[in-house]
């Protein structure tokens, strides 16, 4: 029994020494006896297959050079709430296996073979930002050249972390990263290089990308920093992928309708201030804008505060201020035509100065209204003064009744009241014009600011 264990131990030791001695050789030449026109005998590569658990190097002090590139074939989803980018990549890796070589002329002129990836050593290259397990499909093959150059391509759906900034939505640009690095091997055993130039990766990705959805590829850049973890240093390649959102959907469904409603609200200032339909019209616009925001809420990002949300909030605020301005002017007109208070001298002087300085106001003046000579007979709430004036007895009739002085005093009082009403109405129109210009100034400043921010 002990002799059997001893014989087994000697056999294992011999196999180990044999492998080490082979590893110290220059190359491992494949016997061409297994090559013919009908294919290759797997037994010719059996010695190489047995080494798949070990890194293929002649001297373990020399690191293995692995060249990496990728092709971005689709941008599937950008989740702003979870800060995730889902894409489809073709990852390309290339390295040398010094234990594989054959003479092309002796091996029926075969220069390249395809071998199952399960039978060879594969670098443990991962994407550091990936949030899912490696779902490489089984049964992949590698290309092996007669010089021992191995080319390995694998597809994969990658869900990776991306620092998304949605402030400029829907005109936002995002810069996501793919960091390729070895999971176990440090720079002492594995170094990374580029299989293709960055511009080749960018052009190839633009040519093969299949999705014409919300995002488009702008460009790809790269960097090769080292990553230190404790006393270990790992080689890595960082690819910076710049993508941009296509804004046409959001411009048509969000910005254009909102701009139309705000423009209609601004034009409603040209309705006469005395018109009873001006305030209901603005209320209808305000309700319609709220319904529009509720319907389009699904198109907005679920997290963060993008600039478009600020734009909608300010548009809503401007419409509310427009309604409050209409209520204020309507109240002043009502007060002026029912119980006009005495007008202070400074306000009277200001009114005269404003009337001389400009004659432009957004509201349509009443017929026969010029300067301060107003005829507010059609103003709402002026029914009572007009009736009083209509009930004033004629001068001759008053003289026949023997009260000429009281009649003249009453007529002068009514004339003064009408003049005072005209002053307050004119002041209301001037205030309406001033507030309208402030409204336009604020709107222009706001729109210019938002446009400049979106273009940066």
Coordinates of C-alpha atoms in Angstrom, one line a residue:
X1 CA 0.0 0.0 0.0
X2 CA 2.8 2.4 0.9
X3 CA 4.7 1.4 -2.2
X4 CA 1.6 2.4 -4.3
X5 CA 1.4 5.9 -2.7
X6 CA 5.2 6.3 -3.2
X7 CA 4.9 5.4 -6.9
X8 CA 2.0 7.8 -7.4
X9 CA 4.0 10.6 -5.7
X10 CA 7.0 10.0 -8.0
X11 CA 4.7 10.1 -11.0
X12 CA 3.2 13.4 -10.0
X13 CA 6.6 14.9 -9.3
X14 CA 7.8 13.8 -12.7
X15 CA 4.8 15.4 -14.4
X16 CA 5.4 18.7 -12.5
X17 CA 9.1 18.8 -13.4
X18 CA 8.3 18.0 -17.0
X19 CA 5.9 20.9 -17.2
X20 CA 8.3 23.3 -15.6
X21 CA 11.1 22.1 -17.9
X22 CA 8.8 22.6 -20.9
X23 CA 7.9 26.1 -19.6
X24 CA 11.6 27.0 -19.5
X25 CA 12.0 26.2 -23.2
X26 CA 11.9 28.7 -26.0
X27 CA 8.7 27.6 -27.8
X28 CA 6.4 24.7 -28.0
X29 CA 6.2 23.7 -31.7
X30 CA 3.1 22.0 -32.9
X31 CA 3.6 18.8 -34.7
X32 CA 2.2 19.2 -38.3
X33 CA 1.3 15.5 -38.5
X34 CA -2.1 16.5 -37.2
X35 CA -2.7 19.0 -40.0
X36 CA -4.4 18.1 -43.3
X37 CA -6.8 19.5 -45.8
X38 CA -9.8 18.2 -43.9
X39 CA -8.9 19.9 -40.6
X40 CA -6.6 19.6 -37.5
X41 CA -6.4 16.8 -35.1
X42 CA -7.1 18.2 -31.6
X43 CA -4.4 15.9 -30.2
X44 CA -1.8 18.2 -31.8
X45 CA -2.8 20.9 -29.3
X46 CA -3.4 18.7 -26.3
X47 CA -0.2 19.8 -24.6
X48 CA -1.3 23.4 -25.0
X49 CA -4.8 22.6 -23.7
X50 CA -3.3 21.1 -20.6
X51 CA -1.6 24.4 -19.7
X52 CA -4.8 26.5 -19.8
X53 CA -4.8 27.0 -16.1
X54 CA -1.4 28.7 -16.2
X55 CA -0.4 32.1 -17.7
X56 CA 1.3 31.3 -21.0
X57 CA 4.8 32.7 -20.5
X58 CA 8.3 31.2 -20.8
X59 CA 9.7 33.3 -17.9
X60 CA 7.2 34.2 -15.2
X61 CA 9.1 37.4 -14.4
X62 CA 8.0 38.8 -17.8
X63 CA 4.4 40.2 -17.8
X64 CA 1.9 39.2 -20.4
X65 CA 0.9 42.0 -22.8
X66 CA -2.8 42.1 -23.5
X67 CA -4.0 44.6 -26.1
X68 CA -7.6 45.7 -25.7
X69 CA -10.2 47.5 -27.8
X70 CA -14.0 47.5 -28.1
X71 CA -16.8 48.4 -30.4
X72 CA -19.9 50.2 -29.1
X73 CA -22.7 48.7 -31.2
X74 CA -25.8 50.0 -29.3
X75 CA -26.8 52.5 -26.5
X76 CA -29.8 50.7 -25.0
X77 CA -30.8 52.8 -22.0
X78 CA -29.7 55.7 -19.9
X79 CA -31.3 55.7 -16.4
X80 CA -30.9 59.1 -14.8
X81 CA -32.5 58.0 -11.6
X82 CA -30.2 55.0 -11.0
X83 CA -27.2 56.7 -12.8
X84 CA -26.8 53.7 -15.0
X85 CA -25.8 53.3 -18.7
X86 CA -26.8 50.1 -20.5
X87 CA -24.9 49.4 -23.7
X88 CA -23.9 46.5 -26.0
X89 CA -20.2 46.1 -26.5
X90 CA -17.9 43.9 -28.6
X91 CA -14.7 43.5 -26.6
X92 CA -11.6 42.6 -28.5
X93 CA -8.5 41.2 -26.8
X94 CA -5.2 40.0 -28.3
X95 CA -2.1 38.4 -26.7
X96 CA 0.7 36.0 -27.5
X97 CA 1.0 32.4 -26.4
X98 CA 4.7 31.4 -26.7
X99 CA 3.8 27.7 -26.5
X100 CA 1.8 27.8 -29.8
X101 CA 3.6 27.9 -33.1
X102 CA 3.8 25.9 -36.3
X103 CA 5.5 26.0 -39.6
X104 CA 3.0 27.3 -42.1
X105 CA 4.7 25.7 -45.1
X106 CA 4.9 22.3 -43.4
X107 CA 1.3 22.5 -42.1
X108 CA -0.5 22.5 -45.5
X109 CA -0.3 26.3 -45.7
X110 CA -2.6 26.9 -42.7
X111 CA -2.0 30.3 -41.1
X112 CA -4.9 30.7 -38.7
X113 CA -7.1 28.4 -36.7
X114 CA -10.2 28.7 -34.6
X115 CA -10.1 27.0 -31.2
X116 CA -12.7 26.8 -28.5
X117 CA -12.0 29.5 -25.8
X118 CA -12.6 27.0 -23.1
X119 CA -9.4 25.1 -24.0
X120 CA -7.0 28.1 -23.7
X121 CA -6.0 30.6 -21.0
X122 CA -8.1 33.7 -21.2
X123 CA -7.1 37.0 -19.5
X124 CA -9.4 38.0 -16.6
X125 CA -10.2 41.5 -18.0
X126 CA -13.3 43.1 -16.5
X127 CA -15.0 46.5 -16.8
X128 CA -14.7 48.1 -13.4
X129 CA -18.0 50.2 -13.7
X130 CA -20.0 47.1 -14.6
X131 CA -22.9 46.4 -12.2
X132 CA -23.9 43.0 -13.6
X133 CA -22.2 39.6 -13.6
X134 CA -20.3 38.6 -16.7
X135 CA -22.8 37.0 -19.1
X136 CA -20.4 35.9 -21.8
X137 CA -22.3 33.4 -24.0
X138 CA -20.8 29.9 -24.0
X139 CA -19.1 28.3 -26.9
X140 CA -17.0 31.2 -28.0
X141 CA -13.9 30.6 -30.1
X142 CA -10.6 32.3 -30.5
X143 CA -8.4 32.9 -33.6
X144 CA -4.9 31.5 -33.2
X145 CA -2.2 32.4 -35.7
X146 CA 0.9 30.3 -36.6
X147 CA 3.0 32.7 -34.6
X148 CA 1.0 32.1 -31.4
X149 CA -1.0 35.4 -31.6
X150 CA -4.4 34.9 -30.0
X151 CA -7.4 37.1 -30.9
X152 CA -10.5 36.8 -28.6
X153 CA -13.7 38.7 -29.3
X154 CA -16.7 38.5 -27.0
X155 CA -20.1 40.3 -27.0
X156 CA -21.8 41.6 -23.9
X157 CA -24.7 43.7 -22.6
X158 CA -23.0 46.0 -20.1
X159 CA -24.9 47.9 -17.4
X160 CA -22.3 50.3 -15.9
X161 CA -22.3 53.2 -13.5
X162 CA -22.2 56.6 -15.1
X163 CA -22.2 60.0 -13.4
X164 CA -25.1 61.6 -15.3
X165 CA -25.7 65.4 -15.1
X166 CA -29.2 66.2 -16.3
X167 CA -29.2 69.9 -15.6
X168 CA -29.2 70.8 -19.3
X169 CA -31.9 68.3 -20.2
X170 CA -33.0 67.8 -23.1
X171 CA -29.8 69.4 -24.6
X172 CA -27.5 67.4 -22.2
X173 CA -24.2 65.6 -23.0
X174 CA -23.0 62.8 -20.9
X175 CA -19.5 61.4 -20.4
X176 CA -19.4 57.8 -19.3
X177 CA -16.3 55.7 -18.7
X178 CA -15.3 52.0 -19.3
X179 CA -12.3 51.0 -17.2
X180 CA -10.7 47.8 -18.4
X181 CA -8.4 46.1 -15.8
X182 CA -7.3 42.7 -14.6
X183 CA -9.1 41.3 -11.6
X184 CA -6.2 39.4 -10.2
X185 CA -3.0 40.1 -12.1
X186 CA -0.9 43.1 -11.1
X187 CA 1.5 45.0 -13.4
X188 CA 4.2 42.4 -12.5
X189 CA 2.2 39.7 -14.4
X190 CA 0.0 41.6 -16.9
X191 CA 0.2 44.9 -18.7
X192 CA -2.5 46.4 -21.0
X193 CA -2.1 48.0 -24.3
X194 CA -4.3 49.3 -27.2
X195 CA -5.2 47.0 -30.0
X196 CA -6.5 49.9 -32.1
X197 CA -6.1 53.6 -32.1
X198 CA -8.9 55.6 -30.4
X199 CA -10.1 57.2 -33.6
X200 CA -10.4 53.8 -35.2
X201 CA -12.6 52.7 -32.2
X202 CA -14.7 55.8 -32.6
X203 CA -15.2 55.5 -36.3
X204 CA -16.0 51.7 -36.1
X205 CA -18.5 52.3 -33.4
X206 CA -20.3 55.1 -35.4
X207 CA -20.4 52.8 -38.4
X208 CA -21.8 49.7 -36.7
X209 CA -24.1 51.4 -34.1
X210 CA -27.6 50.1 -34.7
X211 CA -29.9 52.2 -32.5
X212 CA -31.3 55.5 -33.8
X213 CA -33.0 56.3 -30.6
X214 CA -32.6 58.9 -28.0
X215 CA -28.8 59.0 -27.8
X216 CA -26.0 59.5 -30.3
X217 CA -22.3 58.9 -30.0
X218 CA -20.1 62.0 -30.0
X219 CA -16.6 60.5 -29.5
X220 CA -14.3 58.3 -27.5
X221 CA -11.1 59.2 -25.7
X222 CA -8.8 57.2 -23.5
X223 CA -6.2 57.3 -20.6
X224 CA -3.8 54.8 -19.1
X225 CA -3.4 55.4 -15.4
X226 CA -2.3 52.9 -12.8
X227 CA -4.5 51.8 -10.0
X228 CA -2.9 51.2 -6.6
X229 CA -4.6 49.0 -4.0
X230 CA -2.5 48.7 -0.9
X231 CA 1.0 47.4 -2.0
X232 CA -0.4 46.1 -5.4
X233 CA -0.5 48.1 -8.6
X234 CA -2.8 47.2 -11.4
X235 CA -2.6 48.3 -15.0
X236 CA -5.8 49.7 -16.5
X237 CA -7.2 51.5 -19.6
X238 CA -10.0 54.1 -19.2
X239 CA -12.2 54.9 -22.2
X240 CA -14.2 58.1 -22.0
X241 CA -17.4 57.7 -24.1
X242 CA -19.2 61.0 -24.9
X243 CA -22.9 60.7 -25.8
X244 CA -25.5 63.4 -26.6
X245 CA -29.3 63.3 -26.3
X246 CA -31.4 63.9 -29.4
X247 CA -33.7 66.8 -28.3
X248 CA -36.2 66.8 -31.1
X249 CA -38.8 64.8 -29.2
X250 CA -38.7 67.1 -26.2
X251 CA -38.6 70.3 -28.2
X252 CA -41.7 69.3 -30.1
X253 CA -43.7 68.0 -27.1
X254 CA -42.5 70.3 -24.3
X255 CA -40.9 73.5 -25.3
X256 CA -43.0 74.4 -28.3
X257 CA -46.4 74.1 -26.6
X258 CA -45.2 75.9 -23.5
X259 CA -43.8 78.7 -25.6
X260 CA -47.2 79.1 -27.4
X261 CA -49.1 79.3 -24.2
X262 CA -46.7 81.9 -22.7
X263 CA -46.9 84.0 -26.0
X264 CA -50.7 83.9 -25.9
X265 CA -50.6 85.0 -22.3
X266 CA -48.4 88.0 -23.3
X267 CA -50.7 88.9 -26.2
X268 CA -53.7 88.9 -23.8
X269 CA -52.4 92.2 -22.4
X270 CA -53.7 93.8 -25.6
X271 CA -57.2 93.1 -24.6
X272 CA -58.9 96.2 -23.1
X273 CA -58.4 96.5 -19.4
X274 CA -62.2 97.3 -19.2
X275 CA -63.0 94.0 -21.0
X276 CA -64.7 91.6 -18.5
X277 CA -63.3 88.6 -20.5
X278 CA -59.7 89.4 -19.9
X279 CA -59.3 87.8 -16.4
X280 CA -61.3 84.7 -17.4
X281 CA -59.2 84.3 -20.5
X282 CA -56.0 84.3 -18.4
X283 CA -57.5 81.9 -15.9
X284 CA -58.3 79.5 -18.7
X285 CA -54.7 79.8 -20.0
X286 CA -53.3 79.1 -16.5
X287 CA -55.5 76.0 -16.1
X288 CA -54.5 74.8 -19.5
X289 CA -50.8 75.2 -18.7
X290 CA -51.2 73.1 -15.5
X291 CA -53.0 70.4 -17.5
X292 CA -50.1 70.4 -20.0
X293 CA -47.5 70.0 -17.3
X294 CA -49.4 67.1 -15.8
X295 CA -49.7 65.3 -19.1
X296 CA -46.0 65.9 -20.1
X297 CA -44.6 64.9 -16.6
X298 CA -43.6 61.4 -17.8
X299 CA -41.2 62.9 -20.3
X300 CA -39.2 64.7 -17.6
X301 CA -36.3 63.1 -15.7
X302 CA -37.5 61.3 -12.5
X303 CA -34.7 62.7 -10.4
X304 CA -32.8 65.9 -10.1
X305 CA -33.8 69.4 -11.1
X306 CA -33.1 70.0 -14.8
X307 CA -33.1 73.5 -16.3
X308 CA -36.3 72.7 -18.2
X309 CA -38.1 72.3 -14.9
X310 CA -36.9 75.7 -13.8
X311 CA -38.1 77.0 -17.2
X312 CA -41.6 75.5 -16.7
X313 CA -41.8 76.9 -13.1
X314 CA -40.9 80.4 -14.2
X315 CA -43.4 80.2 -17.1
X316 CA -46.1 79.2 -14.6
X317 CA -45.0 82.0 -12.3
X318 CA -45.2 84.6 -15.1
X319 CA -48.7 83.5 -16.0
X320 CA -49.8 83.8 -12.3
X321 CA -48.3 87.3 -12.1
X322 CA -50.1 88.2 -15.3
X323 CA -53.4 87.1 -13.8
X324 CA -52.6 89.1 -10.6
X325 CA -51.8 92.1 -12.7
X326 CA -55.2 91.8 -14.4
X327 CA -57.0 91.5 -11.1
X328 CA -55.1 94.6 -9.8
X329 CA -56.0 96.7 -12.8
X330 CA -59.6 95.5 -12.7
X331 CA -59.8 96.5 -9.0
X332 CA -58.4 99.9 -9.7
X333 CA -60.9 100.5 -12.5
X334 CA -63.8 99.4 -10.3
X335 CA -62.6 101.7 -7.5
X336 CA -62.1 104.6 -9.9
X337 CA -65.7 104.3 -11.3
X338 CA -67.5 103.8 -8.0
X339 CA -65.7 105.6 -5.2
X340 CA -62.7 107.4 -6.6
X341 CA -60.5 108.7 -3.8
X342 CA -58.8 112.1 -4.1
X343 CA -55.6 112.0 -6.2
X344 CA -52.5 113.3 -4.5
X345 CA -50.7 116.1 -6.3
X346 CA -47.5 114.1 -6.8
X347 CA -49.5 111.3 -8.5
X348 CA -51.3 113.9 -10.6
X349 CA -48.0 115.4 -11.7
X350 CA -46.6 111.9 -12.4
X351 CA -49.6 111.1 -14.5
X352 CA -49.3 114.3 -16.5
X353 CA -45.6 113.6 -17.1
X354 CA -46.3 110.0 -18.1
X355 CA -49.1 111.1 -20.5
X356 CA -46.8 113.6 -22.2
X357 CA -43.8 111.3 -22.4
X358 CA -45.6 108.5 -24.2
X359 CA -48.9 107.7 -25.6
X360 CA -48.4 104.0 -26.1
X361 CA -50.2 101.6 -23.9
X362 CA -51.1 97.9 -24.5
X363 CA -54.8 98.5 -23.9
X364 CA -57.2 99.9 -26.5
X365 CA -58.5 103.4 -25.4
X366 CA -62.1 104.2 -25.3
X367 CA -63.6 106.3 -28.1
X368 CA -63.2 109.9 -27.4
X369 CA -60.5 109.4 -24.8
X370 CA -57.5 111.7 -25.3
X371 CA -55.0 112.6 -22.7
X372 CA -56.9 113.4 -19.5
X373 CA -60.2 114.2 -21.2
X374 CA -61.7 110.7 -20.7
X375 CA -65.2 109.6 -21.3
X376 CA -65.5 106.6 -19.0
X377 CA -69.2 106.2 -19.6
X378 CA -68.6 102.6 -20.8
X379 CA -66.5 101.6 -17.8
X380 CA -67.9 98.9 -15.5
X381 CA -69.3 100.3 -12.3
X382 CA -69.8 103.8 -13.7
X383 CA -73.6 103.3 -14.0
X384 CA -74.3 105.2 -10.8
X385 CA -72.5 108.5 -11.7
X386 CA -73.9 108.6 -15.2
X387 CA -77.4 108.1 -13.8
X388 CA -76.8 111.0 -11.4
X389 CA -75.7 113.2 -14.2
X390 CA -78.7 112.3 -16.2
X391 CA -81.0 113.2 -13.4
X392 CA -79.5 116.7 -13.0
X393 CA -82.3 119.2 -13.8
X394 CA -81.8 121.6 -16.6
X395 CA -80.6 125.1 -15.7
X396 CA -83.7 126.9 -16.8
X397 CA -85.9 124.3 -15.1
X398 CA -83.9 124.8 -11.9
X399 CA -84.2 128.6 -12.2
X400 CA -88.0 128.3 -12.6
X401 CA -88.0 126.3 -9.4
X402 CA -86.0 129.0 -7.7
X403 CA -82.7 127.1 -6.9
X404 CA -80.1 128.2 -9.5
X405 CA -77.1 128.1 -7.1
X406 CA -77.7 124.6 -5.8
X407 CA -78.1 123.3 -9.3
X408 CA -74.9 124.8 -10.5
X409 CA -73.0 123.5 -7.5
X410 CA -74.4 120.0 -8.1
X411 CA -73.4 120.1 -11.8
X412 CA -69.9 121.3 -10.8
X413 CA -69.6 118.5 -8.3
X414 CA -70.6 115.9 -10.9
X415 CA -68.1 117.4 -13.4
X416 CA -65.3 117.2 -10.9
X417 CA -66.2 113.6 -10.0
X418 CA -66.1 112.7 -13.7
X419 CA -62.8 114.4 -14.1
X420 CA -61.4 112.5 -11.0
X421 CA -62.8 109.2 -12.5
X422 CA -61.0 110.0 -15.7
X423 CA -57.7 110.7 -13.9
X424 CA -57.9 107.3 -12.0
X425 CA -58.8 105.5 -15.2
X426 CA -55.9 107.1 -17.0
X427 CA -53.6 106.1 -14.1
X428 CA -54.9 102.5 -14.3
X429 CA -54.1 102.4 -18.0
X430 CA -50.7 103.8 -17.4
X431 CA -50.0 101.2 -14.7
X432 CA -51.3 98.5 -17.1
X433 CA -48.8 99.6 -19.7
X434 CA -45.9 99.8 -17.2
X435 CA -46.6 96.3 -15.8
X436 CA -46.9 94.9 -19.3
X437 CA -43.5 96.3 -20.2
X438 CA -41.9 94.9 -17.0
X439 CA -43.5 91.6 -17.9
X440 CA -41.9 91.7 -21.4
X441 CA -38.6 92.7 -19.9
X442 CA -38.6 89.9 -17.4
X443 CA -39.7 87.4 -20.1
X444 CA -36.9 88.5 -22.5
X445 CA -34.3 88.3 -19.8
X446 CA -35.5 84.9 -18.7
X447 CA -35.6 83.4 -22.2
X448 CA -32.1 84.8 -23.1
X449 CA -30.6 83.4 -19.9
X450 CA -32.2 79.9 -20.4
X451 CA -31.1 79.9 -24.1
X452 CA -27.5 80.9 -23.2
X453 CA -27.3 78.1 -20.5
X454 CA -28.6 75.5 -22.9
X455 CA -26.1 76.5 -25.5
X456 CA -23.1 76.2 -23.1

